[in-house]
Each structure stands twice: as C-alpha cells, then as structure tokens.
Short mmCIF file of C-alpha atoms and ligand atoms in Angstrom, two decimals:
data_model
loop_
_atom_site.label_atom_id
_atom_site.label_comp_id
_atom_site.label_asym_id
_atom_site.label_seq_id
_atom_site.Cartn_x
_atom_site.Cartn_y
_atom_site.Cartn_z
CA MET D 1 0.00 0.00 0.00
CA PRO D 2 1.67 3.30 -1.05
CA THR D 3 2.09 6.06 1.52
CA ASP D 4 0.13 9.23 0.78
CA LEU D 5 2.47 12.20 0.53
CA VAL D 6 2.24 15.93 0.04
CA VAL D 7 5.23 18.04 -0.97
CA VAL D 8 5.25 21.54 0.49
CA GLY D 9 6.73 24.07 -1.93
CA ALA D 10 6.08 24.55 -5.64
CA GLY D 11 9.37 26.34 -6.33
CA GLY D 12 12.56 24.92 -7.78
CA PHE D 13 13.50 22.82 -4.79
CA GLY D 14 9.95 21.57 -4.31
CA ARG D 15 9.99 20.23 -7.85
CA GLU D 16 13.43 18.69 -7.29
CA VAL D 17 11.93 16.88 -4.31
CA LEU D 18 9.31 15.46 -6.67
CA ASP D 19 12.21 14.13 -8.78
CA VAL D 20 13.66 12.42 -5.70
CA VAL D 21 10.30 10.87 -4.87
CA GLU D 22 9.76 9.68 -8.47
CA ALA D 23 13.22 8.05 -8.51
CA TRP D 24 12.59 6.51 -5.09
CA ASN D 25 9.29 5.02 -6.32
CA ILE D 26 11.00 3.37 -9.28
CA ALA D 27 13.80 1.93 -7.11
CA HIS D 28 11.51 0.85 -4.23
CA PRO D 29 8.19 -0.27 -5.73
CA ASP D 30 7.16 -1.90 -2.42
CA GLU D 31 7.65 1.33 -0.45
CA ARG D 32 6.11 3.75 -2.92
CA PHE D 33 4.81 7.20 -2.15
CA ASN D 34 1.50 8.26 -3.64
CA VAL D 35 1.97 11.98 -4.27
CA LEU D 36 -1.38 13.71 -3.65
CA GLY D 37 0.04 17.01 -4.87
CA VAL D 38 1.88 20.13 -3.80
CA VAL D 39 0.94 22.53 -1.03
CA ASP D 40 2.13 26.13 -1.35
CA ASP D 41 0.68 29.32 0.17
CA SER D 42 1.51 31.59 -2.76
CA PRO D 43 2.90 29.80 -5.82
CA SER D 44 3.77 31.95 -8.83
CA GLU D 45 1.79 31.48 -12.04
CA LEU D 46 4.95 30.18 -13.69
CA ASN D 47 5.48 27.52 -11.01
CA LEU D 48 1.83 26.50 -11.20
CA ARG D 49 2.24 25.94 -14.95
CA ARG D 50 5.45 23.98 -14.33
CA LEU D 51 3.63 21.74 -11.85
CA GLU D 52 0.71 21.24 -14.17
CA ARG D 53 3.05 20.26 -17.02
CA ARG D 54 4.37 17.48 -14.80
CA GLY D 55 0.88 16.34 -13.89
CA TYR D 56 0.90 17.44 -10.24
CA LYS D 57 -1.96 19.28 -8.55
CA HIS D 58 -1.65 22.40 -6.43
CA LEU D 59 -3.65 21.45 -3.34
CA GLY D 60 -3.82 24.95 -1.82
CA GLY D 61 -1.92 26.60 1.01
CA THR D 62 -0.78 24.96 4.24
CA ASP D 63 -3.85 26.36 6.04
CA SER D 64 -6.42 25.67 3.38
CA PHE D 65 -5.43 22.13 2.40
CA THR D 66 -7.28 19.55 4.44
CA ALA D 67 -5.81 16.09 4.07
CA PRO D 68 -8.42 13.74 2.64
CA VAL D 69 -7.07 10.79 4.61
CA ASP D 70 -5.43 10.12 7.94
CA GLY D 71 -1.77 9.28 8.17
CA ILE D 72 -0.58 11.75 5.58
CA ASN D 73 3.18 12.16 5.11
CA TYR D 74 4.94 15.34 4.06
CA LEU D 75 8.25 16.56 2.67
CA ILE D 76 9.27 20.22 2.60
CA GLY D 77 10.78 21.37 -0.67
CA VAL D 78 11.98 24.74 0.61
CA GLY D 79 15.68 25.60 0.83
CA ASN D 80 15.55 28.34 3.48
CA PRO D 81 16.13 26.72 6.90
CA ASP D 82 13.99 29.17 8.93
CA ILE D 83 11.03 28.94 6.55
CA ARG D 84 11.37 25.15 6.54
CA ALA D 85 11.29 25.10 10.35
CA ARG D 86 8.09 27.19 10.39
CA ILE D 87 6.43 24.94 7.83
CA ALA D 88 7.45 21.80 9.75
CA GLU D 89 5.89 23.20 12.92
CA CYS D 90 2.66 23.89 11.04
CA CYS D 91 2.58 20.41 9.40
CA ASP D 92 3.37 18.63 12.68
CA ALA D 93 0.62 20.59 14.42
CA ARG D 94 -1.81 19.24 11.84
CA GLY D 95 -0.80 15.70 12.67
CA TRP D 96 1.10 15.04 9.44
CA THR D 97 4.15 12.79 9.57
CA PRO D 98 7.50 13.83 8.08
CA ALA D 99 8.66 11.36 5.43
CA THR D 100 12.30 10.79 4.49
CA ALA D 101 13.39 10.75 0.84
CA VAL D 102 16.70 9.47 -0.48
CA HIS D 103 17.52 9.48 -4.18
CA PRO D 104 18.70 6.01 -5.25
CA SER D 105 21.91 7.46 -6.70
CA ALA D 106 22.95 8.82 -3.28
CA SER D 107 25.38 6.75 -1.22
CA ILE D 108 24.98 6.48 2.53
CA GLY D 109 27.82 5.08 4.64
CA SER D 110 27.55 2.50 7.36
CA GLY D 111 26.09 3.56 10.68
CA SER D 112 24.85 6.90 9.35
CA ARG D 113 21.51 8.05 10.73
CA ILE D 114 18.95 10.11 8.84
CA GLY D 115 16.33 12.16 10.70
CA ALA D 116 12.68 12.37 9.75
CA GLY D 117 11.87 14.88 7.03
CA THR D 118 15.37 14.78 5.58
CA ILE D 119 15.75 14.92 1.80
CA ILE D 120 18.85 13.55 0.09
CA CYS D 121 19.09 14.40 -3.62
CA GLY D 122 20.83 12.69 -6.50
CA GLY D 123 24.59 12.14 -6.39
CA VAL D 124 24.94 13.01 -2.71
CA GLN D 125 27.63 11.18 -0.75
CA VAL D 126 27.15 10.71 2.96
CA SER D 127 30.11 8.98 4.55
CA THR D 128 30.24 6.67 7.54
CA ASN D 129 28.84 7.39 11.01
CA VAL D 130 27.19 10.67 9.97
CA ARG D 131 24.28 12.06 11.94
CA LEU D 132 21.66 14.00 9.97
CA GLY D 133 18.96 15.68 12.05
CA ARG D 134 15.34 16.37 11.12
CA HIS D 135 14.45 18.15 7.89
CA VAL D 136 18.02 18.38 6.63
CA ASN D 137 18.29 19.12 2.89
CA LEU D 138 21.27 17.71 1.01
CA ASN D 139 21.17 19.13 -2.51
CA PRO D 140 22.54 17.39 -5.62
CA GLY D 141 26.20 16.47 -5.49
CA SER D 142 26.80 17.58 -1.92
CA VAL D 143 29.16 15.58 0.29
CA VAL D 144 29.16 14.95 4.04
CA GLY D 145 32.32 13.46 5.53
CA HIS D 146 32.76 10.76 8.16
CA ASP D 147 31.55 11.35 11.71
CA ALA D 148 30.00 14.72 10.82
CA ALA D 149 26.80 15.90 12.49
CA LEU D 150 24.24 18.14 10.79
CA GLU D 151 21.54 19.32 13.15
CA ASP D 152 17.87 19.98 12.35
CA PHE D 153 16.95 22.16 9.34
CA VAL D 154 20.46 22.39 7.91
CA SER D 155 20.65 22.90 4.12
CA VAL D 156 23.70 22.03 2.05
CA ASN D 157 23.33 23.52 -1.42
CA PRO D 158 24.56 21.82 -4.61
CA GLY D 159 28.17 20.72 -4.48
CA GLY D 160 28.70 21.84 -0.88
CA ILE D 161 31.24 19.81 1.08
CA VAL D 162 31.03 19.28 4.83
CA SER D 163 34.23 17.48 5.82
CA GLY D 164 34.74 14.80 8.43
CA ASP D 165 34.10 15.49 12.13
CA VAL D 166 32.36 18.79 11.40
CA LEU D 167 29.46 19.95 13.55
CA VAL D 168 26.90 21.99 11.64
CA GLN D 169 24.42 23.37 14.12
CA GLU D 170 20.73 23.84 13.45
CA ARG D 171 19.39 26.03 10.63
CA VAL D 172 22.74 26.61 8.95
CA LEU D 173 22.83 27.06 5.18
CA VAL D 174 26.02 25.91 3.44
CA GLY D 175 26.08 27.61 0.02
CA ALA D 176 26.69 25.98 -3.33
CA GLY D 177 30.24 24.70 -3.76
CA ALA D 178 31.33 25.79 -0.28
CA VAL D 179 33.73 23.68 1.79
CA VAL D 180 33.80 23.35 5.57
CA LEU D 181 37.16 21.94 6.61
CA GLN D 182 37.43 18.97 8.93
CA GLY D 183 36.63 19.32 12.60
CA ARG D 184 35.15 22.83 12.44
CA THR D 185 31.88 23.93 14.02
CA VAL D 186 29.42 26.10 12.14
CA GLY D 187 27.19 27.89 14.68
CA ALA D 188 23.41 27.80 14.56
CA SER D 189 21.72 29.87 11.84
CA ALA D 190 25.03 30.84 10.25
CA LEU D 191 25.23 31.18 6.47
CA VAL D 192 28.25 30.00 4.51
CA GLY D 193 28.29 31.82 1.16
CA ALA D 194 28.62 30.02 -2.15
CA SER D 195 32.21 28.85 -2.87
CA ALA D 196 33.50 29.82 0.59
CA CYS D 197 36.09 27.74 2.41
CA VAL D 198 35.52 27.61 6.16
CA THR D 199 38.85 27.25 7.92
CA LYS D 200 37.82 28.37 11.43
CA ASP D 201 34.80 27.83 13.64
CA ILE D 202 31.91 30.11 12.66
CA GLU D 203 29.86 31.97 15.26
CA PRO D 204 26.09 31.51 15.30
CA LYS D 205 24.08 33.72 12.90
CA LEU D 206 27.18 34.94 11.04
CA THR D 207 27.33 35.12 7.23
CA VAL D 208 30.77 34.28 5.85
CA VAL D 209 32.12 34.36 2.30
CA GLY D 210 35.40 33.86 0.48
CA VAL D 211 38.52 31.73 0.67
CA PRO D 212 39.43 31.55 3.51
CA SER D 213 35.97 32.55 4.71
CA ARG D 214 35.47 35.82 6.54
CA PRO D 215 32.36 37.65 7.74
CA LEU D 216 30.49 39.28 4.87
CA GLY D 217 31.53 42.92 4.56
CA ARG D 218 34.91 42.28 6.21
CA ASN D 219 36.60 40.45 3.40
CA GLU D 220 39.35 42.91 2.63
CA LYS D 221 42.78 41.92 3.99
C1 COA Y 1 26.63 35.25 0.87
C2 COA Y 1 25.24 35.58 0.41
C3 COA Y 1 24.22 35.05 1.43
C4 COA Y 1 25.11 37.08 0.35
O1 COA Y 1 23.86 37.43 -0.10
P1 COA Y 1 23.39 38.97 -0.03
O2 COA Y 1 23.37 39.40 1.39
O3 COA Y 1 22.12 39.07 -0.81
O4 COA Y 1 24.59 39.73 -0.69
P2 COA Y 1 24.68 40.56 -2.07
O5 COA Y 1 24.36 39.71 -3.24
O6 COA Y 1 23.91 41.83 -1.87
O7 COA Y 1 26.23 40.90 -2.10
C5 COA Y 1 26.85 41.66 -1.10
C6 COA Y 1 28.34 41.67 -1.36
O8 COA Y 1 28.86 40.36 -1.07
C7 COA Y 1 29.48 39.80 -2.22
N1 COA Y 1 29.15 38.38 -2.25
C8 COA Y 1 27.91 37.84 -2.28
N2 COA Y 1 27.98 36.51 -2.25
C9 COA Y 1 29.28 36.20 -2.20
C10 COA Y 1 29.97 34.97 -2.15
N3 COA Y 1 29.31 33.79 -2.13
N4 COA Y 1 31.32 35.00 -2.10
C11 COA Y 1 32.00 36.18 -2.11
N5 COA Y 1 31.38 37.38 -2.14
C12 COA Y 1 30.05 37.39 -2.20
C13 COA Y 1 28.92 40.57 -3.40
O9 COA Y 1 29.79 40.58 -4.49
C14 COA Y 1 28.72 41.94 -2.81
O10 COA Y 1 29.97 42.57 -2.76
P3 COA Y 1 30.10 44.18 -2.96
O11 COA Y 1 29.34 44.79 -1.83
O12 COA Y 1 31.57 44.41 -2.91
O13 COA Y 1 29.49 44.47 -4.28
C15 COA Y 1 24.88 34.91 -0.94
O14 COA Y 1 25.46 35.61 -2.02
C16 COA Y 1 25.30 33.46 -1.04
O15 COA Y 1 26.43 33.08 -1.38
N6 COA Y 1 24.31 32.61 -0.73
C17 COA Y 1 24.44 31.19 -0.89
C18 COA Y 1 23.25 30.72 -1.67
C19 COA Y 1 23.57 29.64 -2.68
O16 COA Y 1 24.24 28.66 -2.43
N7 COA Y 1 22.98 29.82 -3.85
C20 COA Y 1 23.02 28.82 -4.86
C21 COA Y 1 21.75 28.06 -4.79
S1 COA Y 1 21.77 26.69 -5.84
#
C-alpha cells in the first residue's frame, strides 16, 4: 500500500523533491509514495504551470489544504532553513508525519543516521557514522564526511562539502560549492556563502564568504 504524501513548496527545490520521490518510487516499488500534490501558500503562475506540465496538482496553502485521509506524510521542498522550520511546525501541528526521501543514486555510509523529514538528492555522498537531524536538505552532489553531524533544518546547497568530524548546528545554510574543513563547528543559523572555504569555527548567525571565509563585509585583507 503506497504512503500518501504531500510536498510543500512549488518552487525549484519543491519540484526537485518530486524528482527524488519519483526516482525513489522506481527503485523501491514496495515502499512507494502516492503523491497527492503540492501545497504552497503563494505559488507563482509560472510555477503552477510547471507543476501542471508534470501532472501534479496544487492542493492549496498549508492552512487551506485539508488532508483527505489520515496518516498523511509530508516533505518540505523549501531551501531556506527558517522557513522550513516554520512549515514543519505547522505540518506537525496538523498531525502530518514527516517522510524521508533518499535518491537512489545517493550513497549512505555504514552507521549513518537520517532524521525524519530529511531529503537527500541525486549524487549526494554521505560517509560513515554521519548524523543527519530532522528536515536536513542535502542538494545534488553535496558531500558529508565521516563522523560529521548536521543538526535539524540544515541545508547544504549543490556541491557543498562538509568534511569529516564537522558539527553543523541547526538552521545553517552551506552555500553551493562551499567547503567546511574537517573538525570545524558552524554555529546555529550561520550562512556559509557560495564557494566559501571555512577554515575556522563560525559563530552563530554569522554570514561568511570567500577563501578563507570571513564575515560578509569584512573580506578585505
Ligand atoms: C553570501 C550571500 C548570502 C550574500 O547574499 P546577499 O546578502 O544578498 O549579498 P549581495 O548579493 O547583496 O552581495 C553583497 C556583497 O557580497 C558579495 N558576495 C555575495 N555573495 C558572495 C559569495 N558567495 N562570495 C564572495 N562574495 C560574495 C557581493 O559581491 C557583494 O559585494 P560588494 O558589496 O563588494 O558588491 C549569498 O550571495 C550566497 O552566497 N548565498 C548562498 C546561496 C547559494 O548557495 N545559492 C546557490 C543556490 S543553488
């Protein structure tokens, strides 16, 4: 019996999540998701047309959509960690259950744990003994090294590399192509800019850019 699923978010990442679910369904026919459609409070006309072209329904906003059945699962296709956390709170309050989606081309090392709501896209490599919290997003081609821990609502954008033994605290966004060197800690709600190389621990809420990374606006030598 397939599991009924809604995807929250009609934007680019929401539709990438649909790709992950479609690939999962082909690889795991006995554990299929039945996608009821996409929930989004204010989708653009363009994204609505894109959804329609793929044959998915827009089911309404998070408040207006009433699940037709009990036991509904959800995945959040939204890259921004804070927005994702708000949506998760809203979905949990409605009694929905976070699903977990892993693209079949992703590799997951031994002993690694994946929290509920986490989405792992195509070509991702998760090494051994990694801990991924709830609602973590690992975008295509990102890499997480051995013994690393990514707390709840962390996003790693395409090609981002989190090295071994790194601690990425909750709600951090690691930008596309950025590297966090081994053993560092990235503080909660920090933002690592695209292509940055993190060589030192990062304070919570700080935005850093560049190689080596420095706080945004203080990049001059
Ligand atoms: C770092 C970041 C958050 C800054 O965003 P922002 O606050 O909107 O900054 P702006 O675009 O206004 O740029 C501000 C300054 O920072 C510089 N800058 C922005 N991003 C940078 C980056 N990743 N590396 C180096 N410098 C960067 C800009 O050139 C600009 O410099 P200037 O003031 O000398 O002209 C953002 O650019 C970023 O890298 N986000 C990661 C998102 C990502 O991965 N996107 C890909 C999705 S697939």
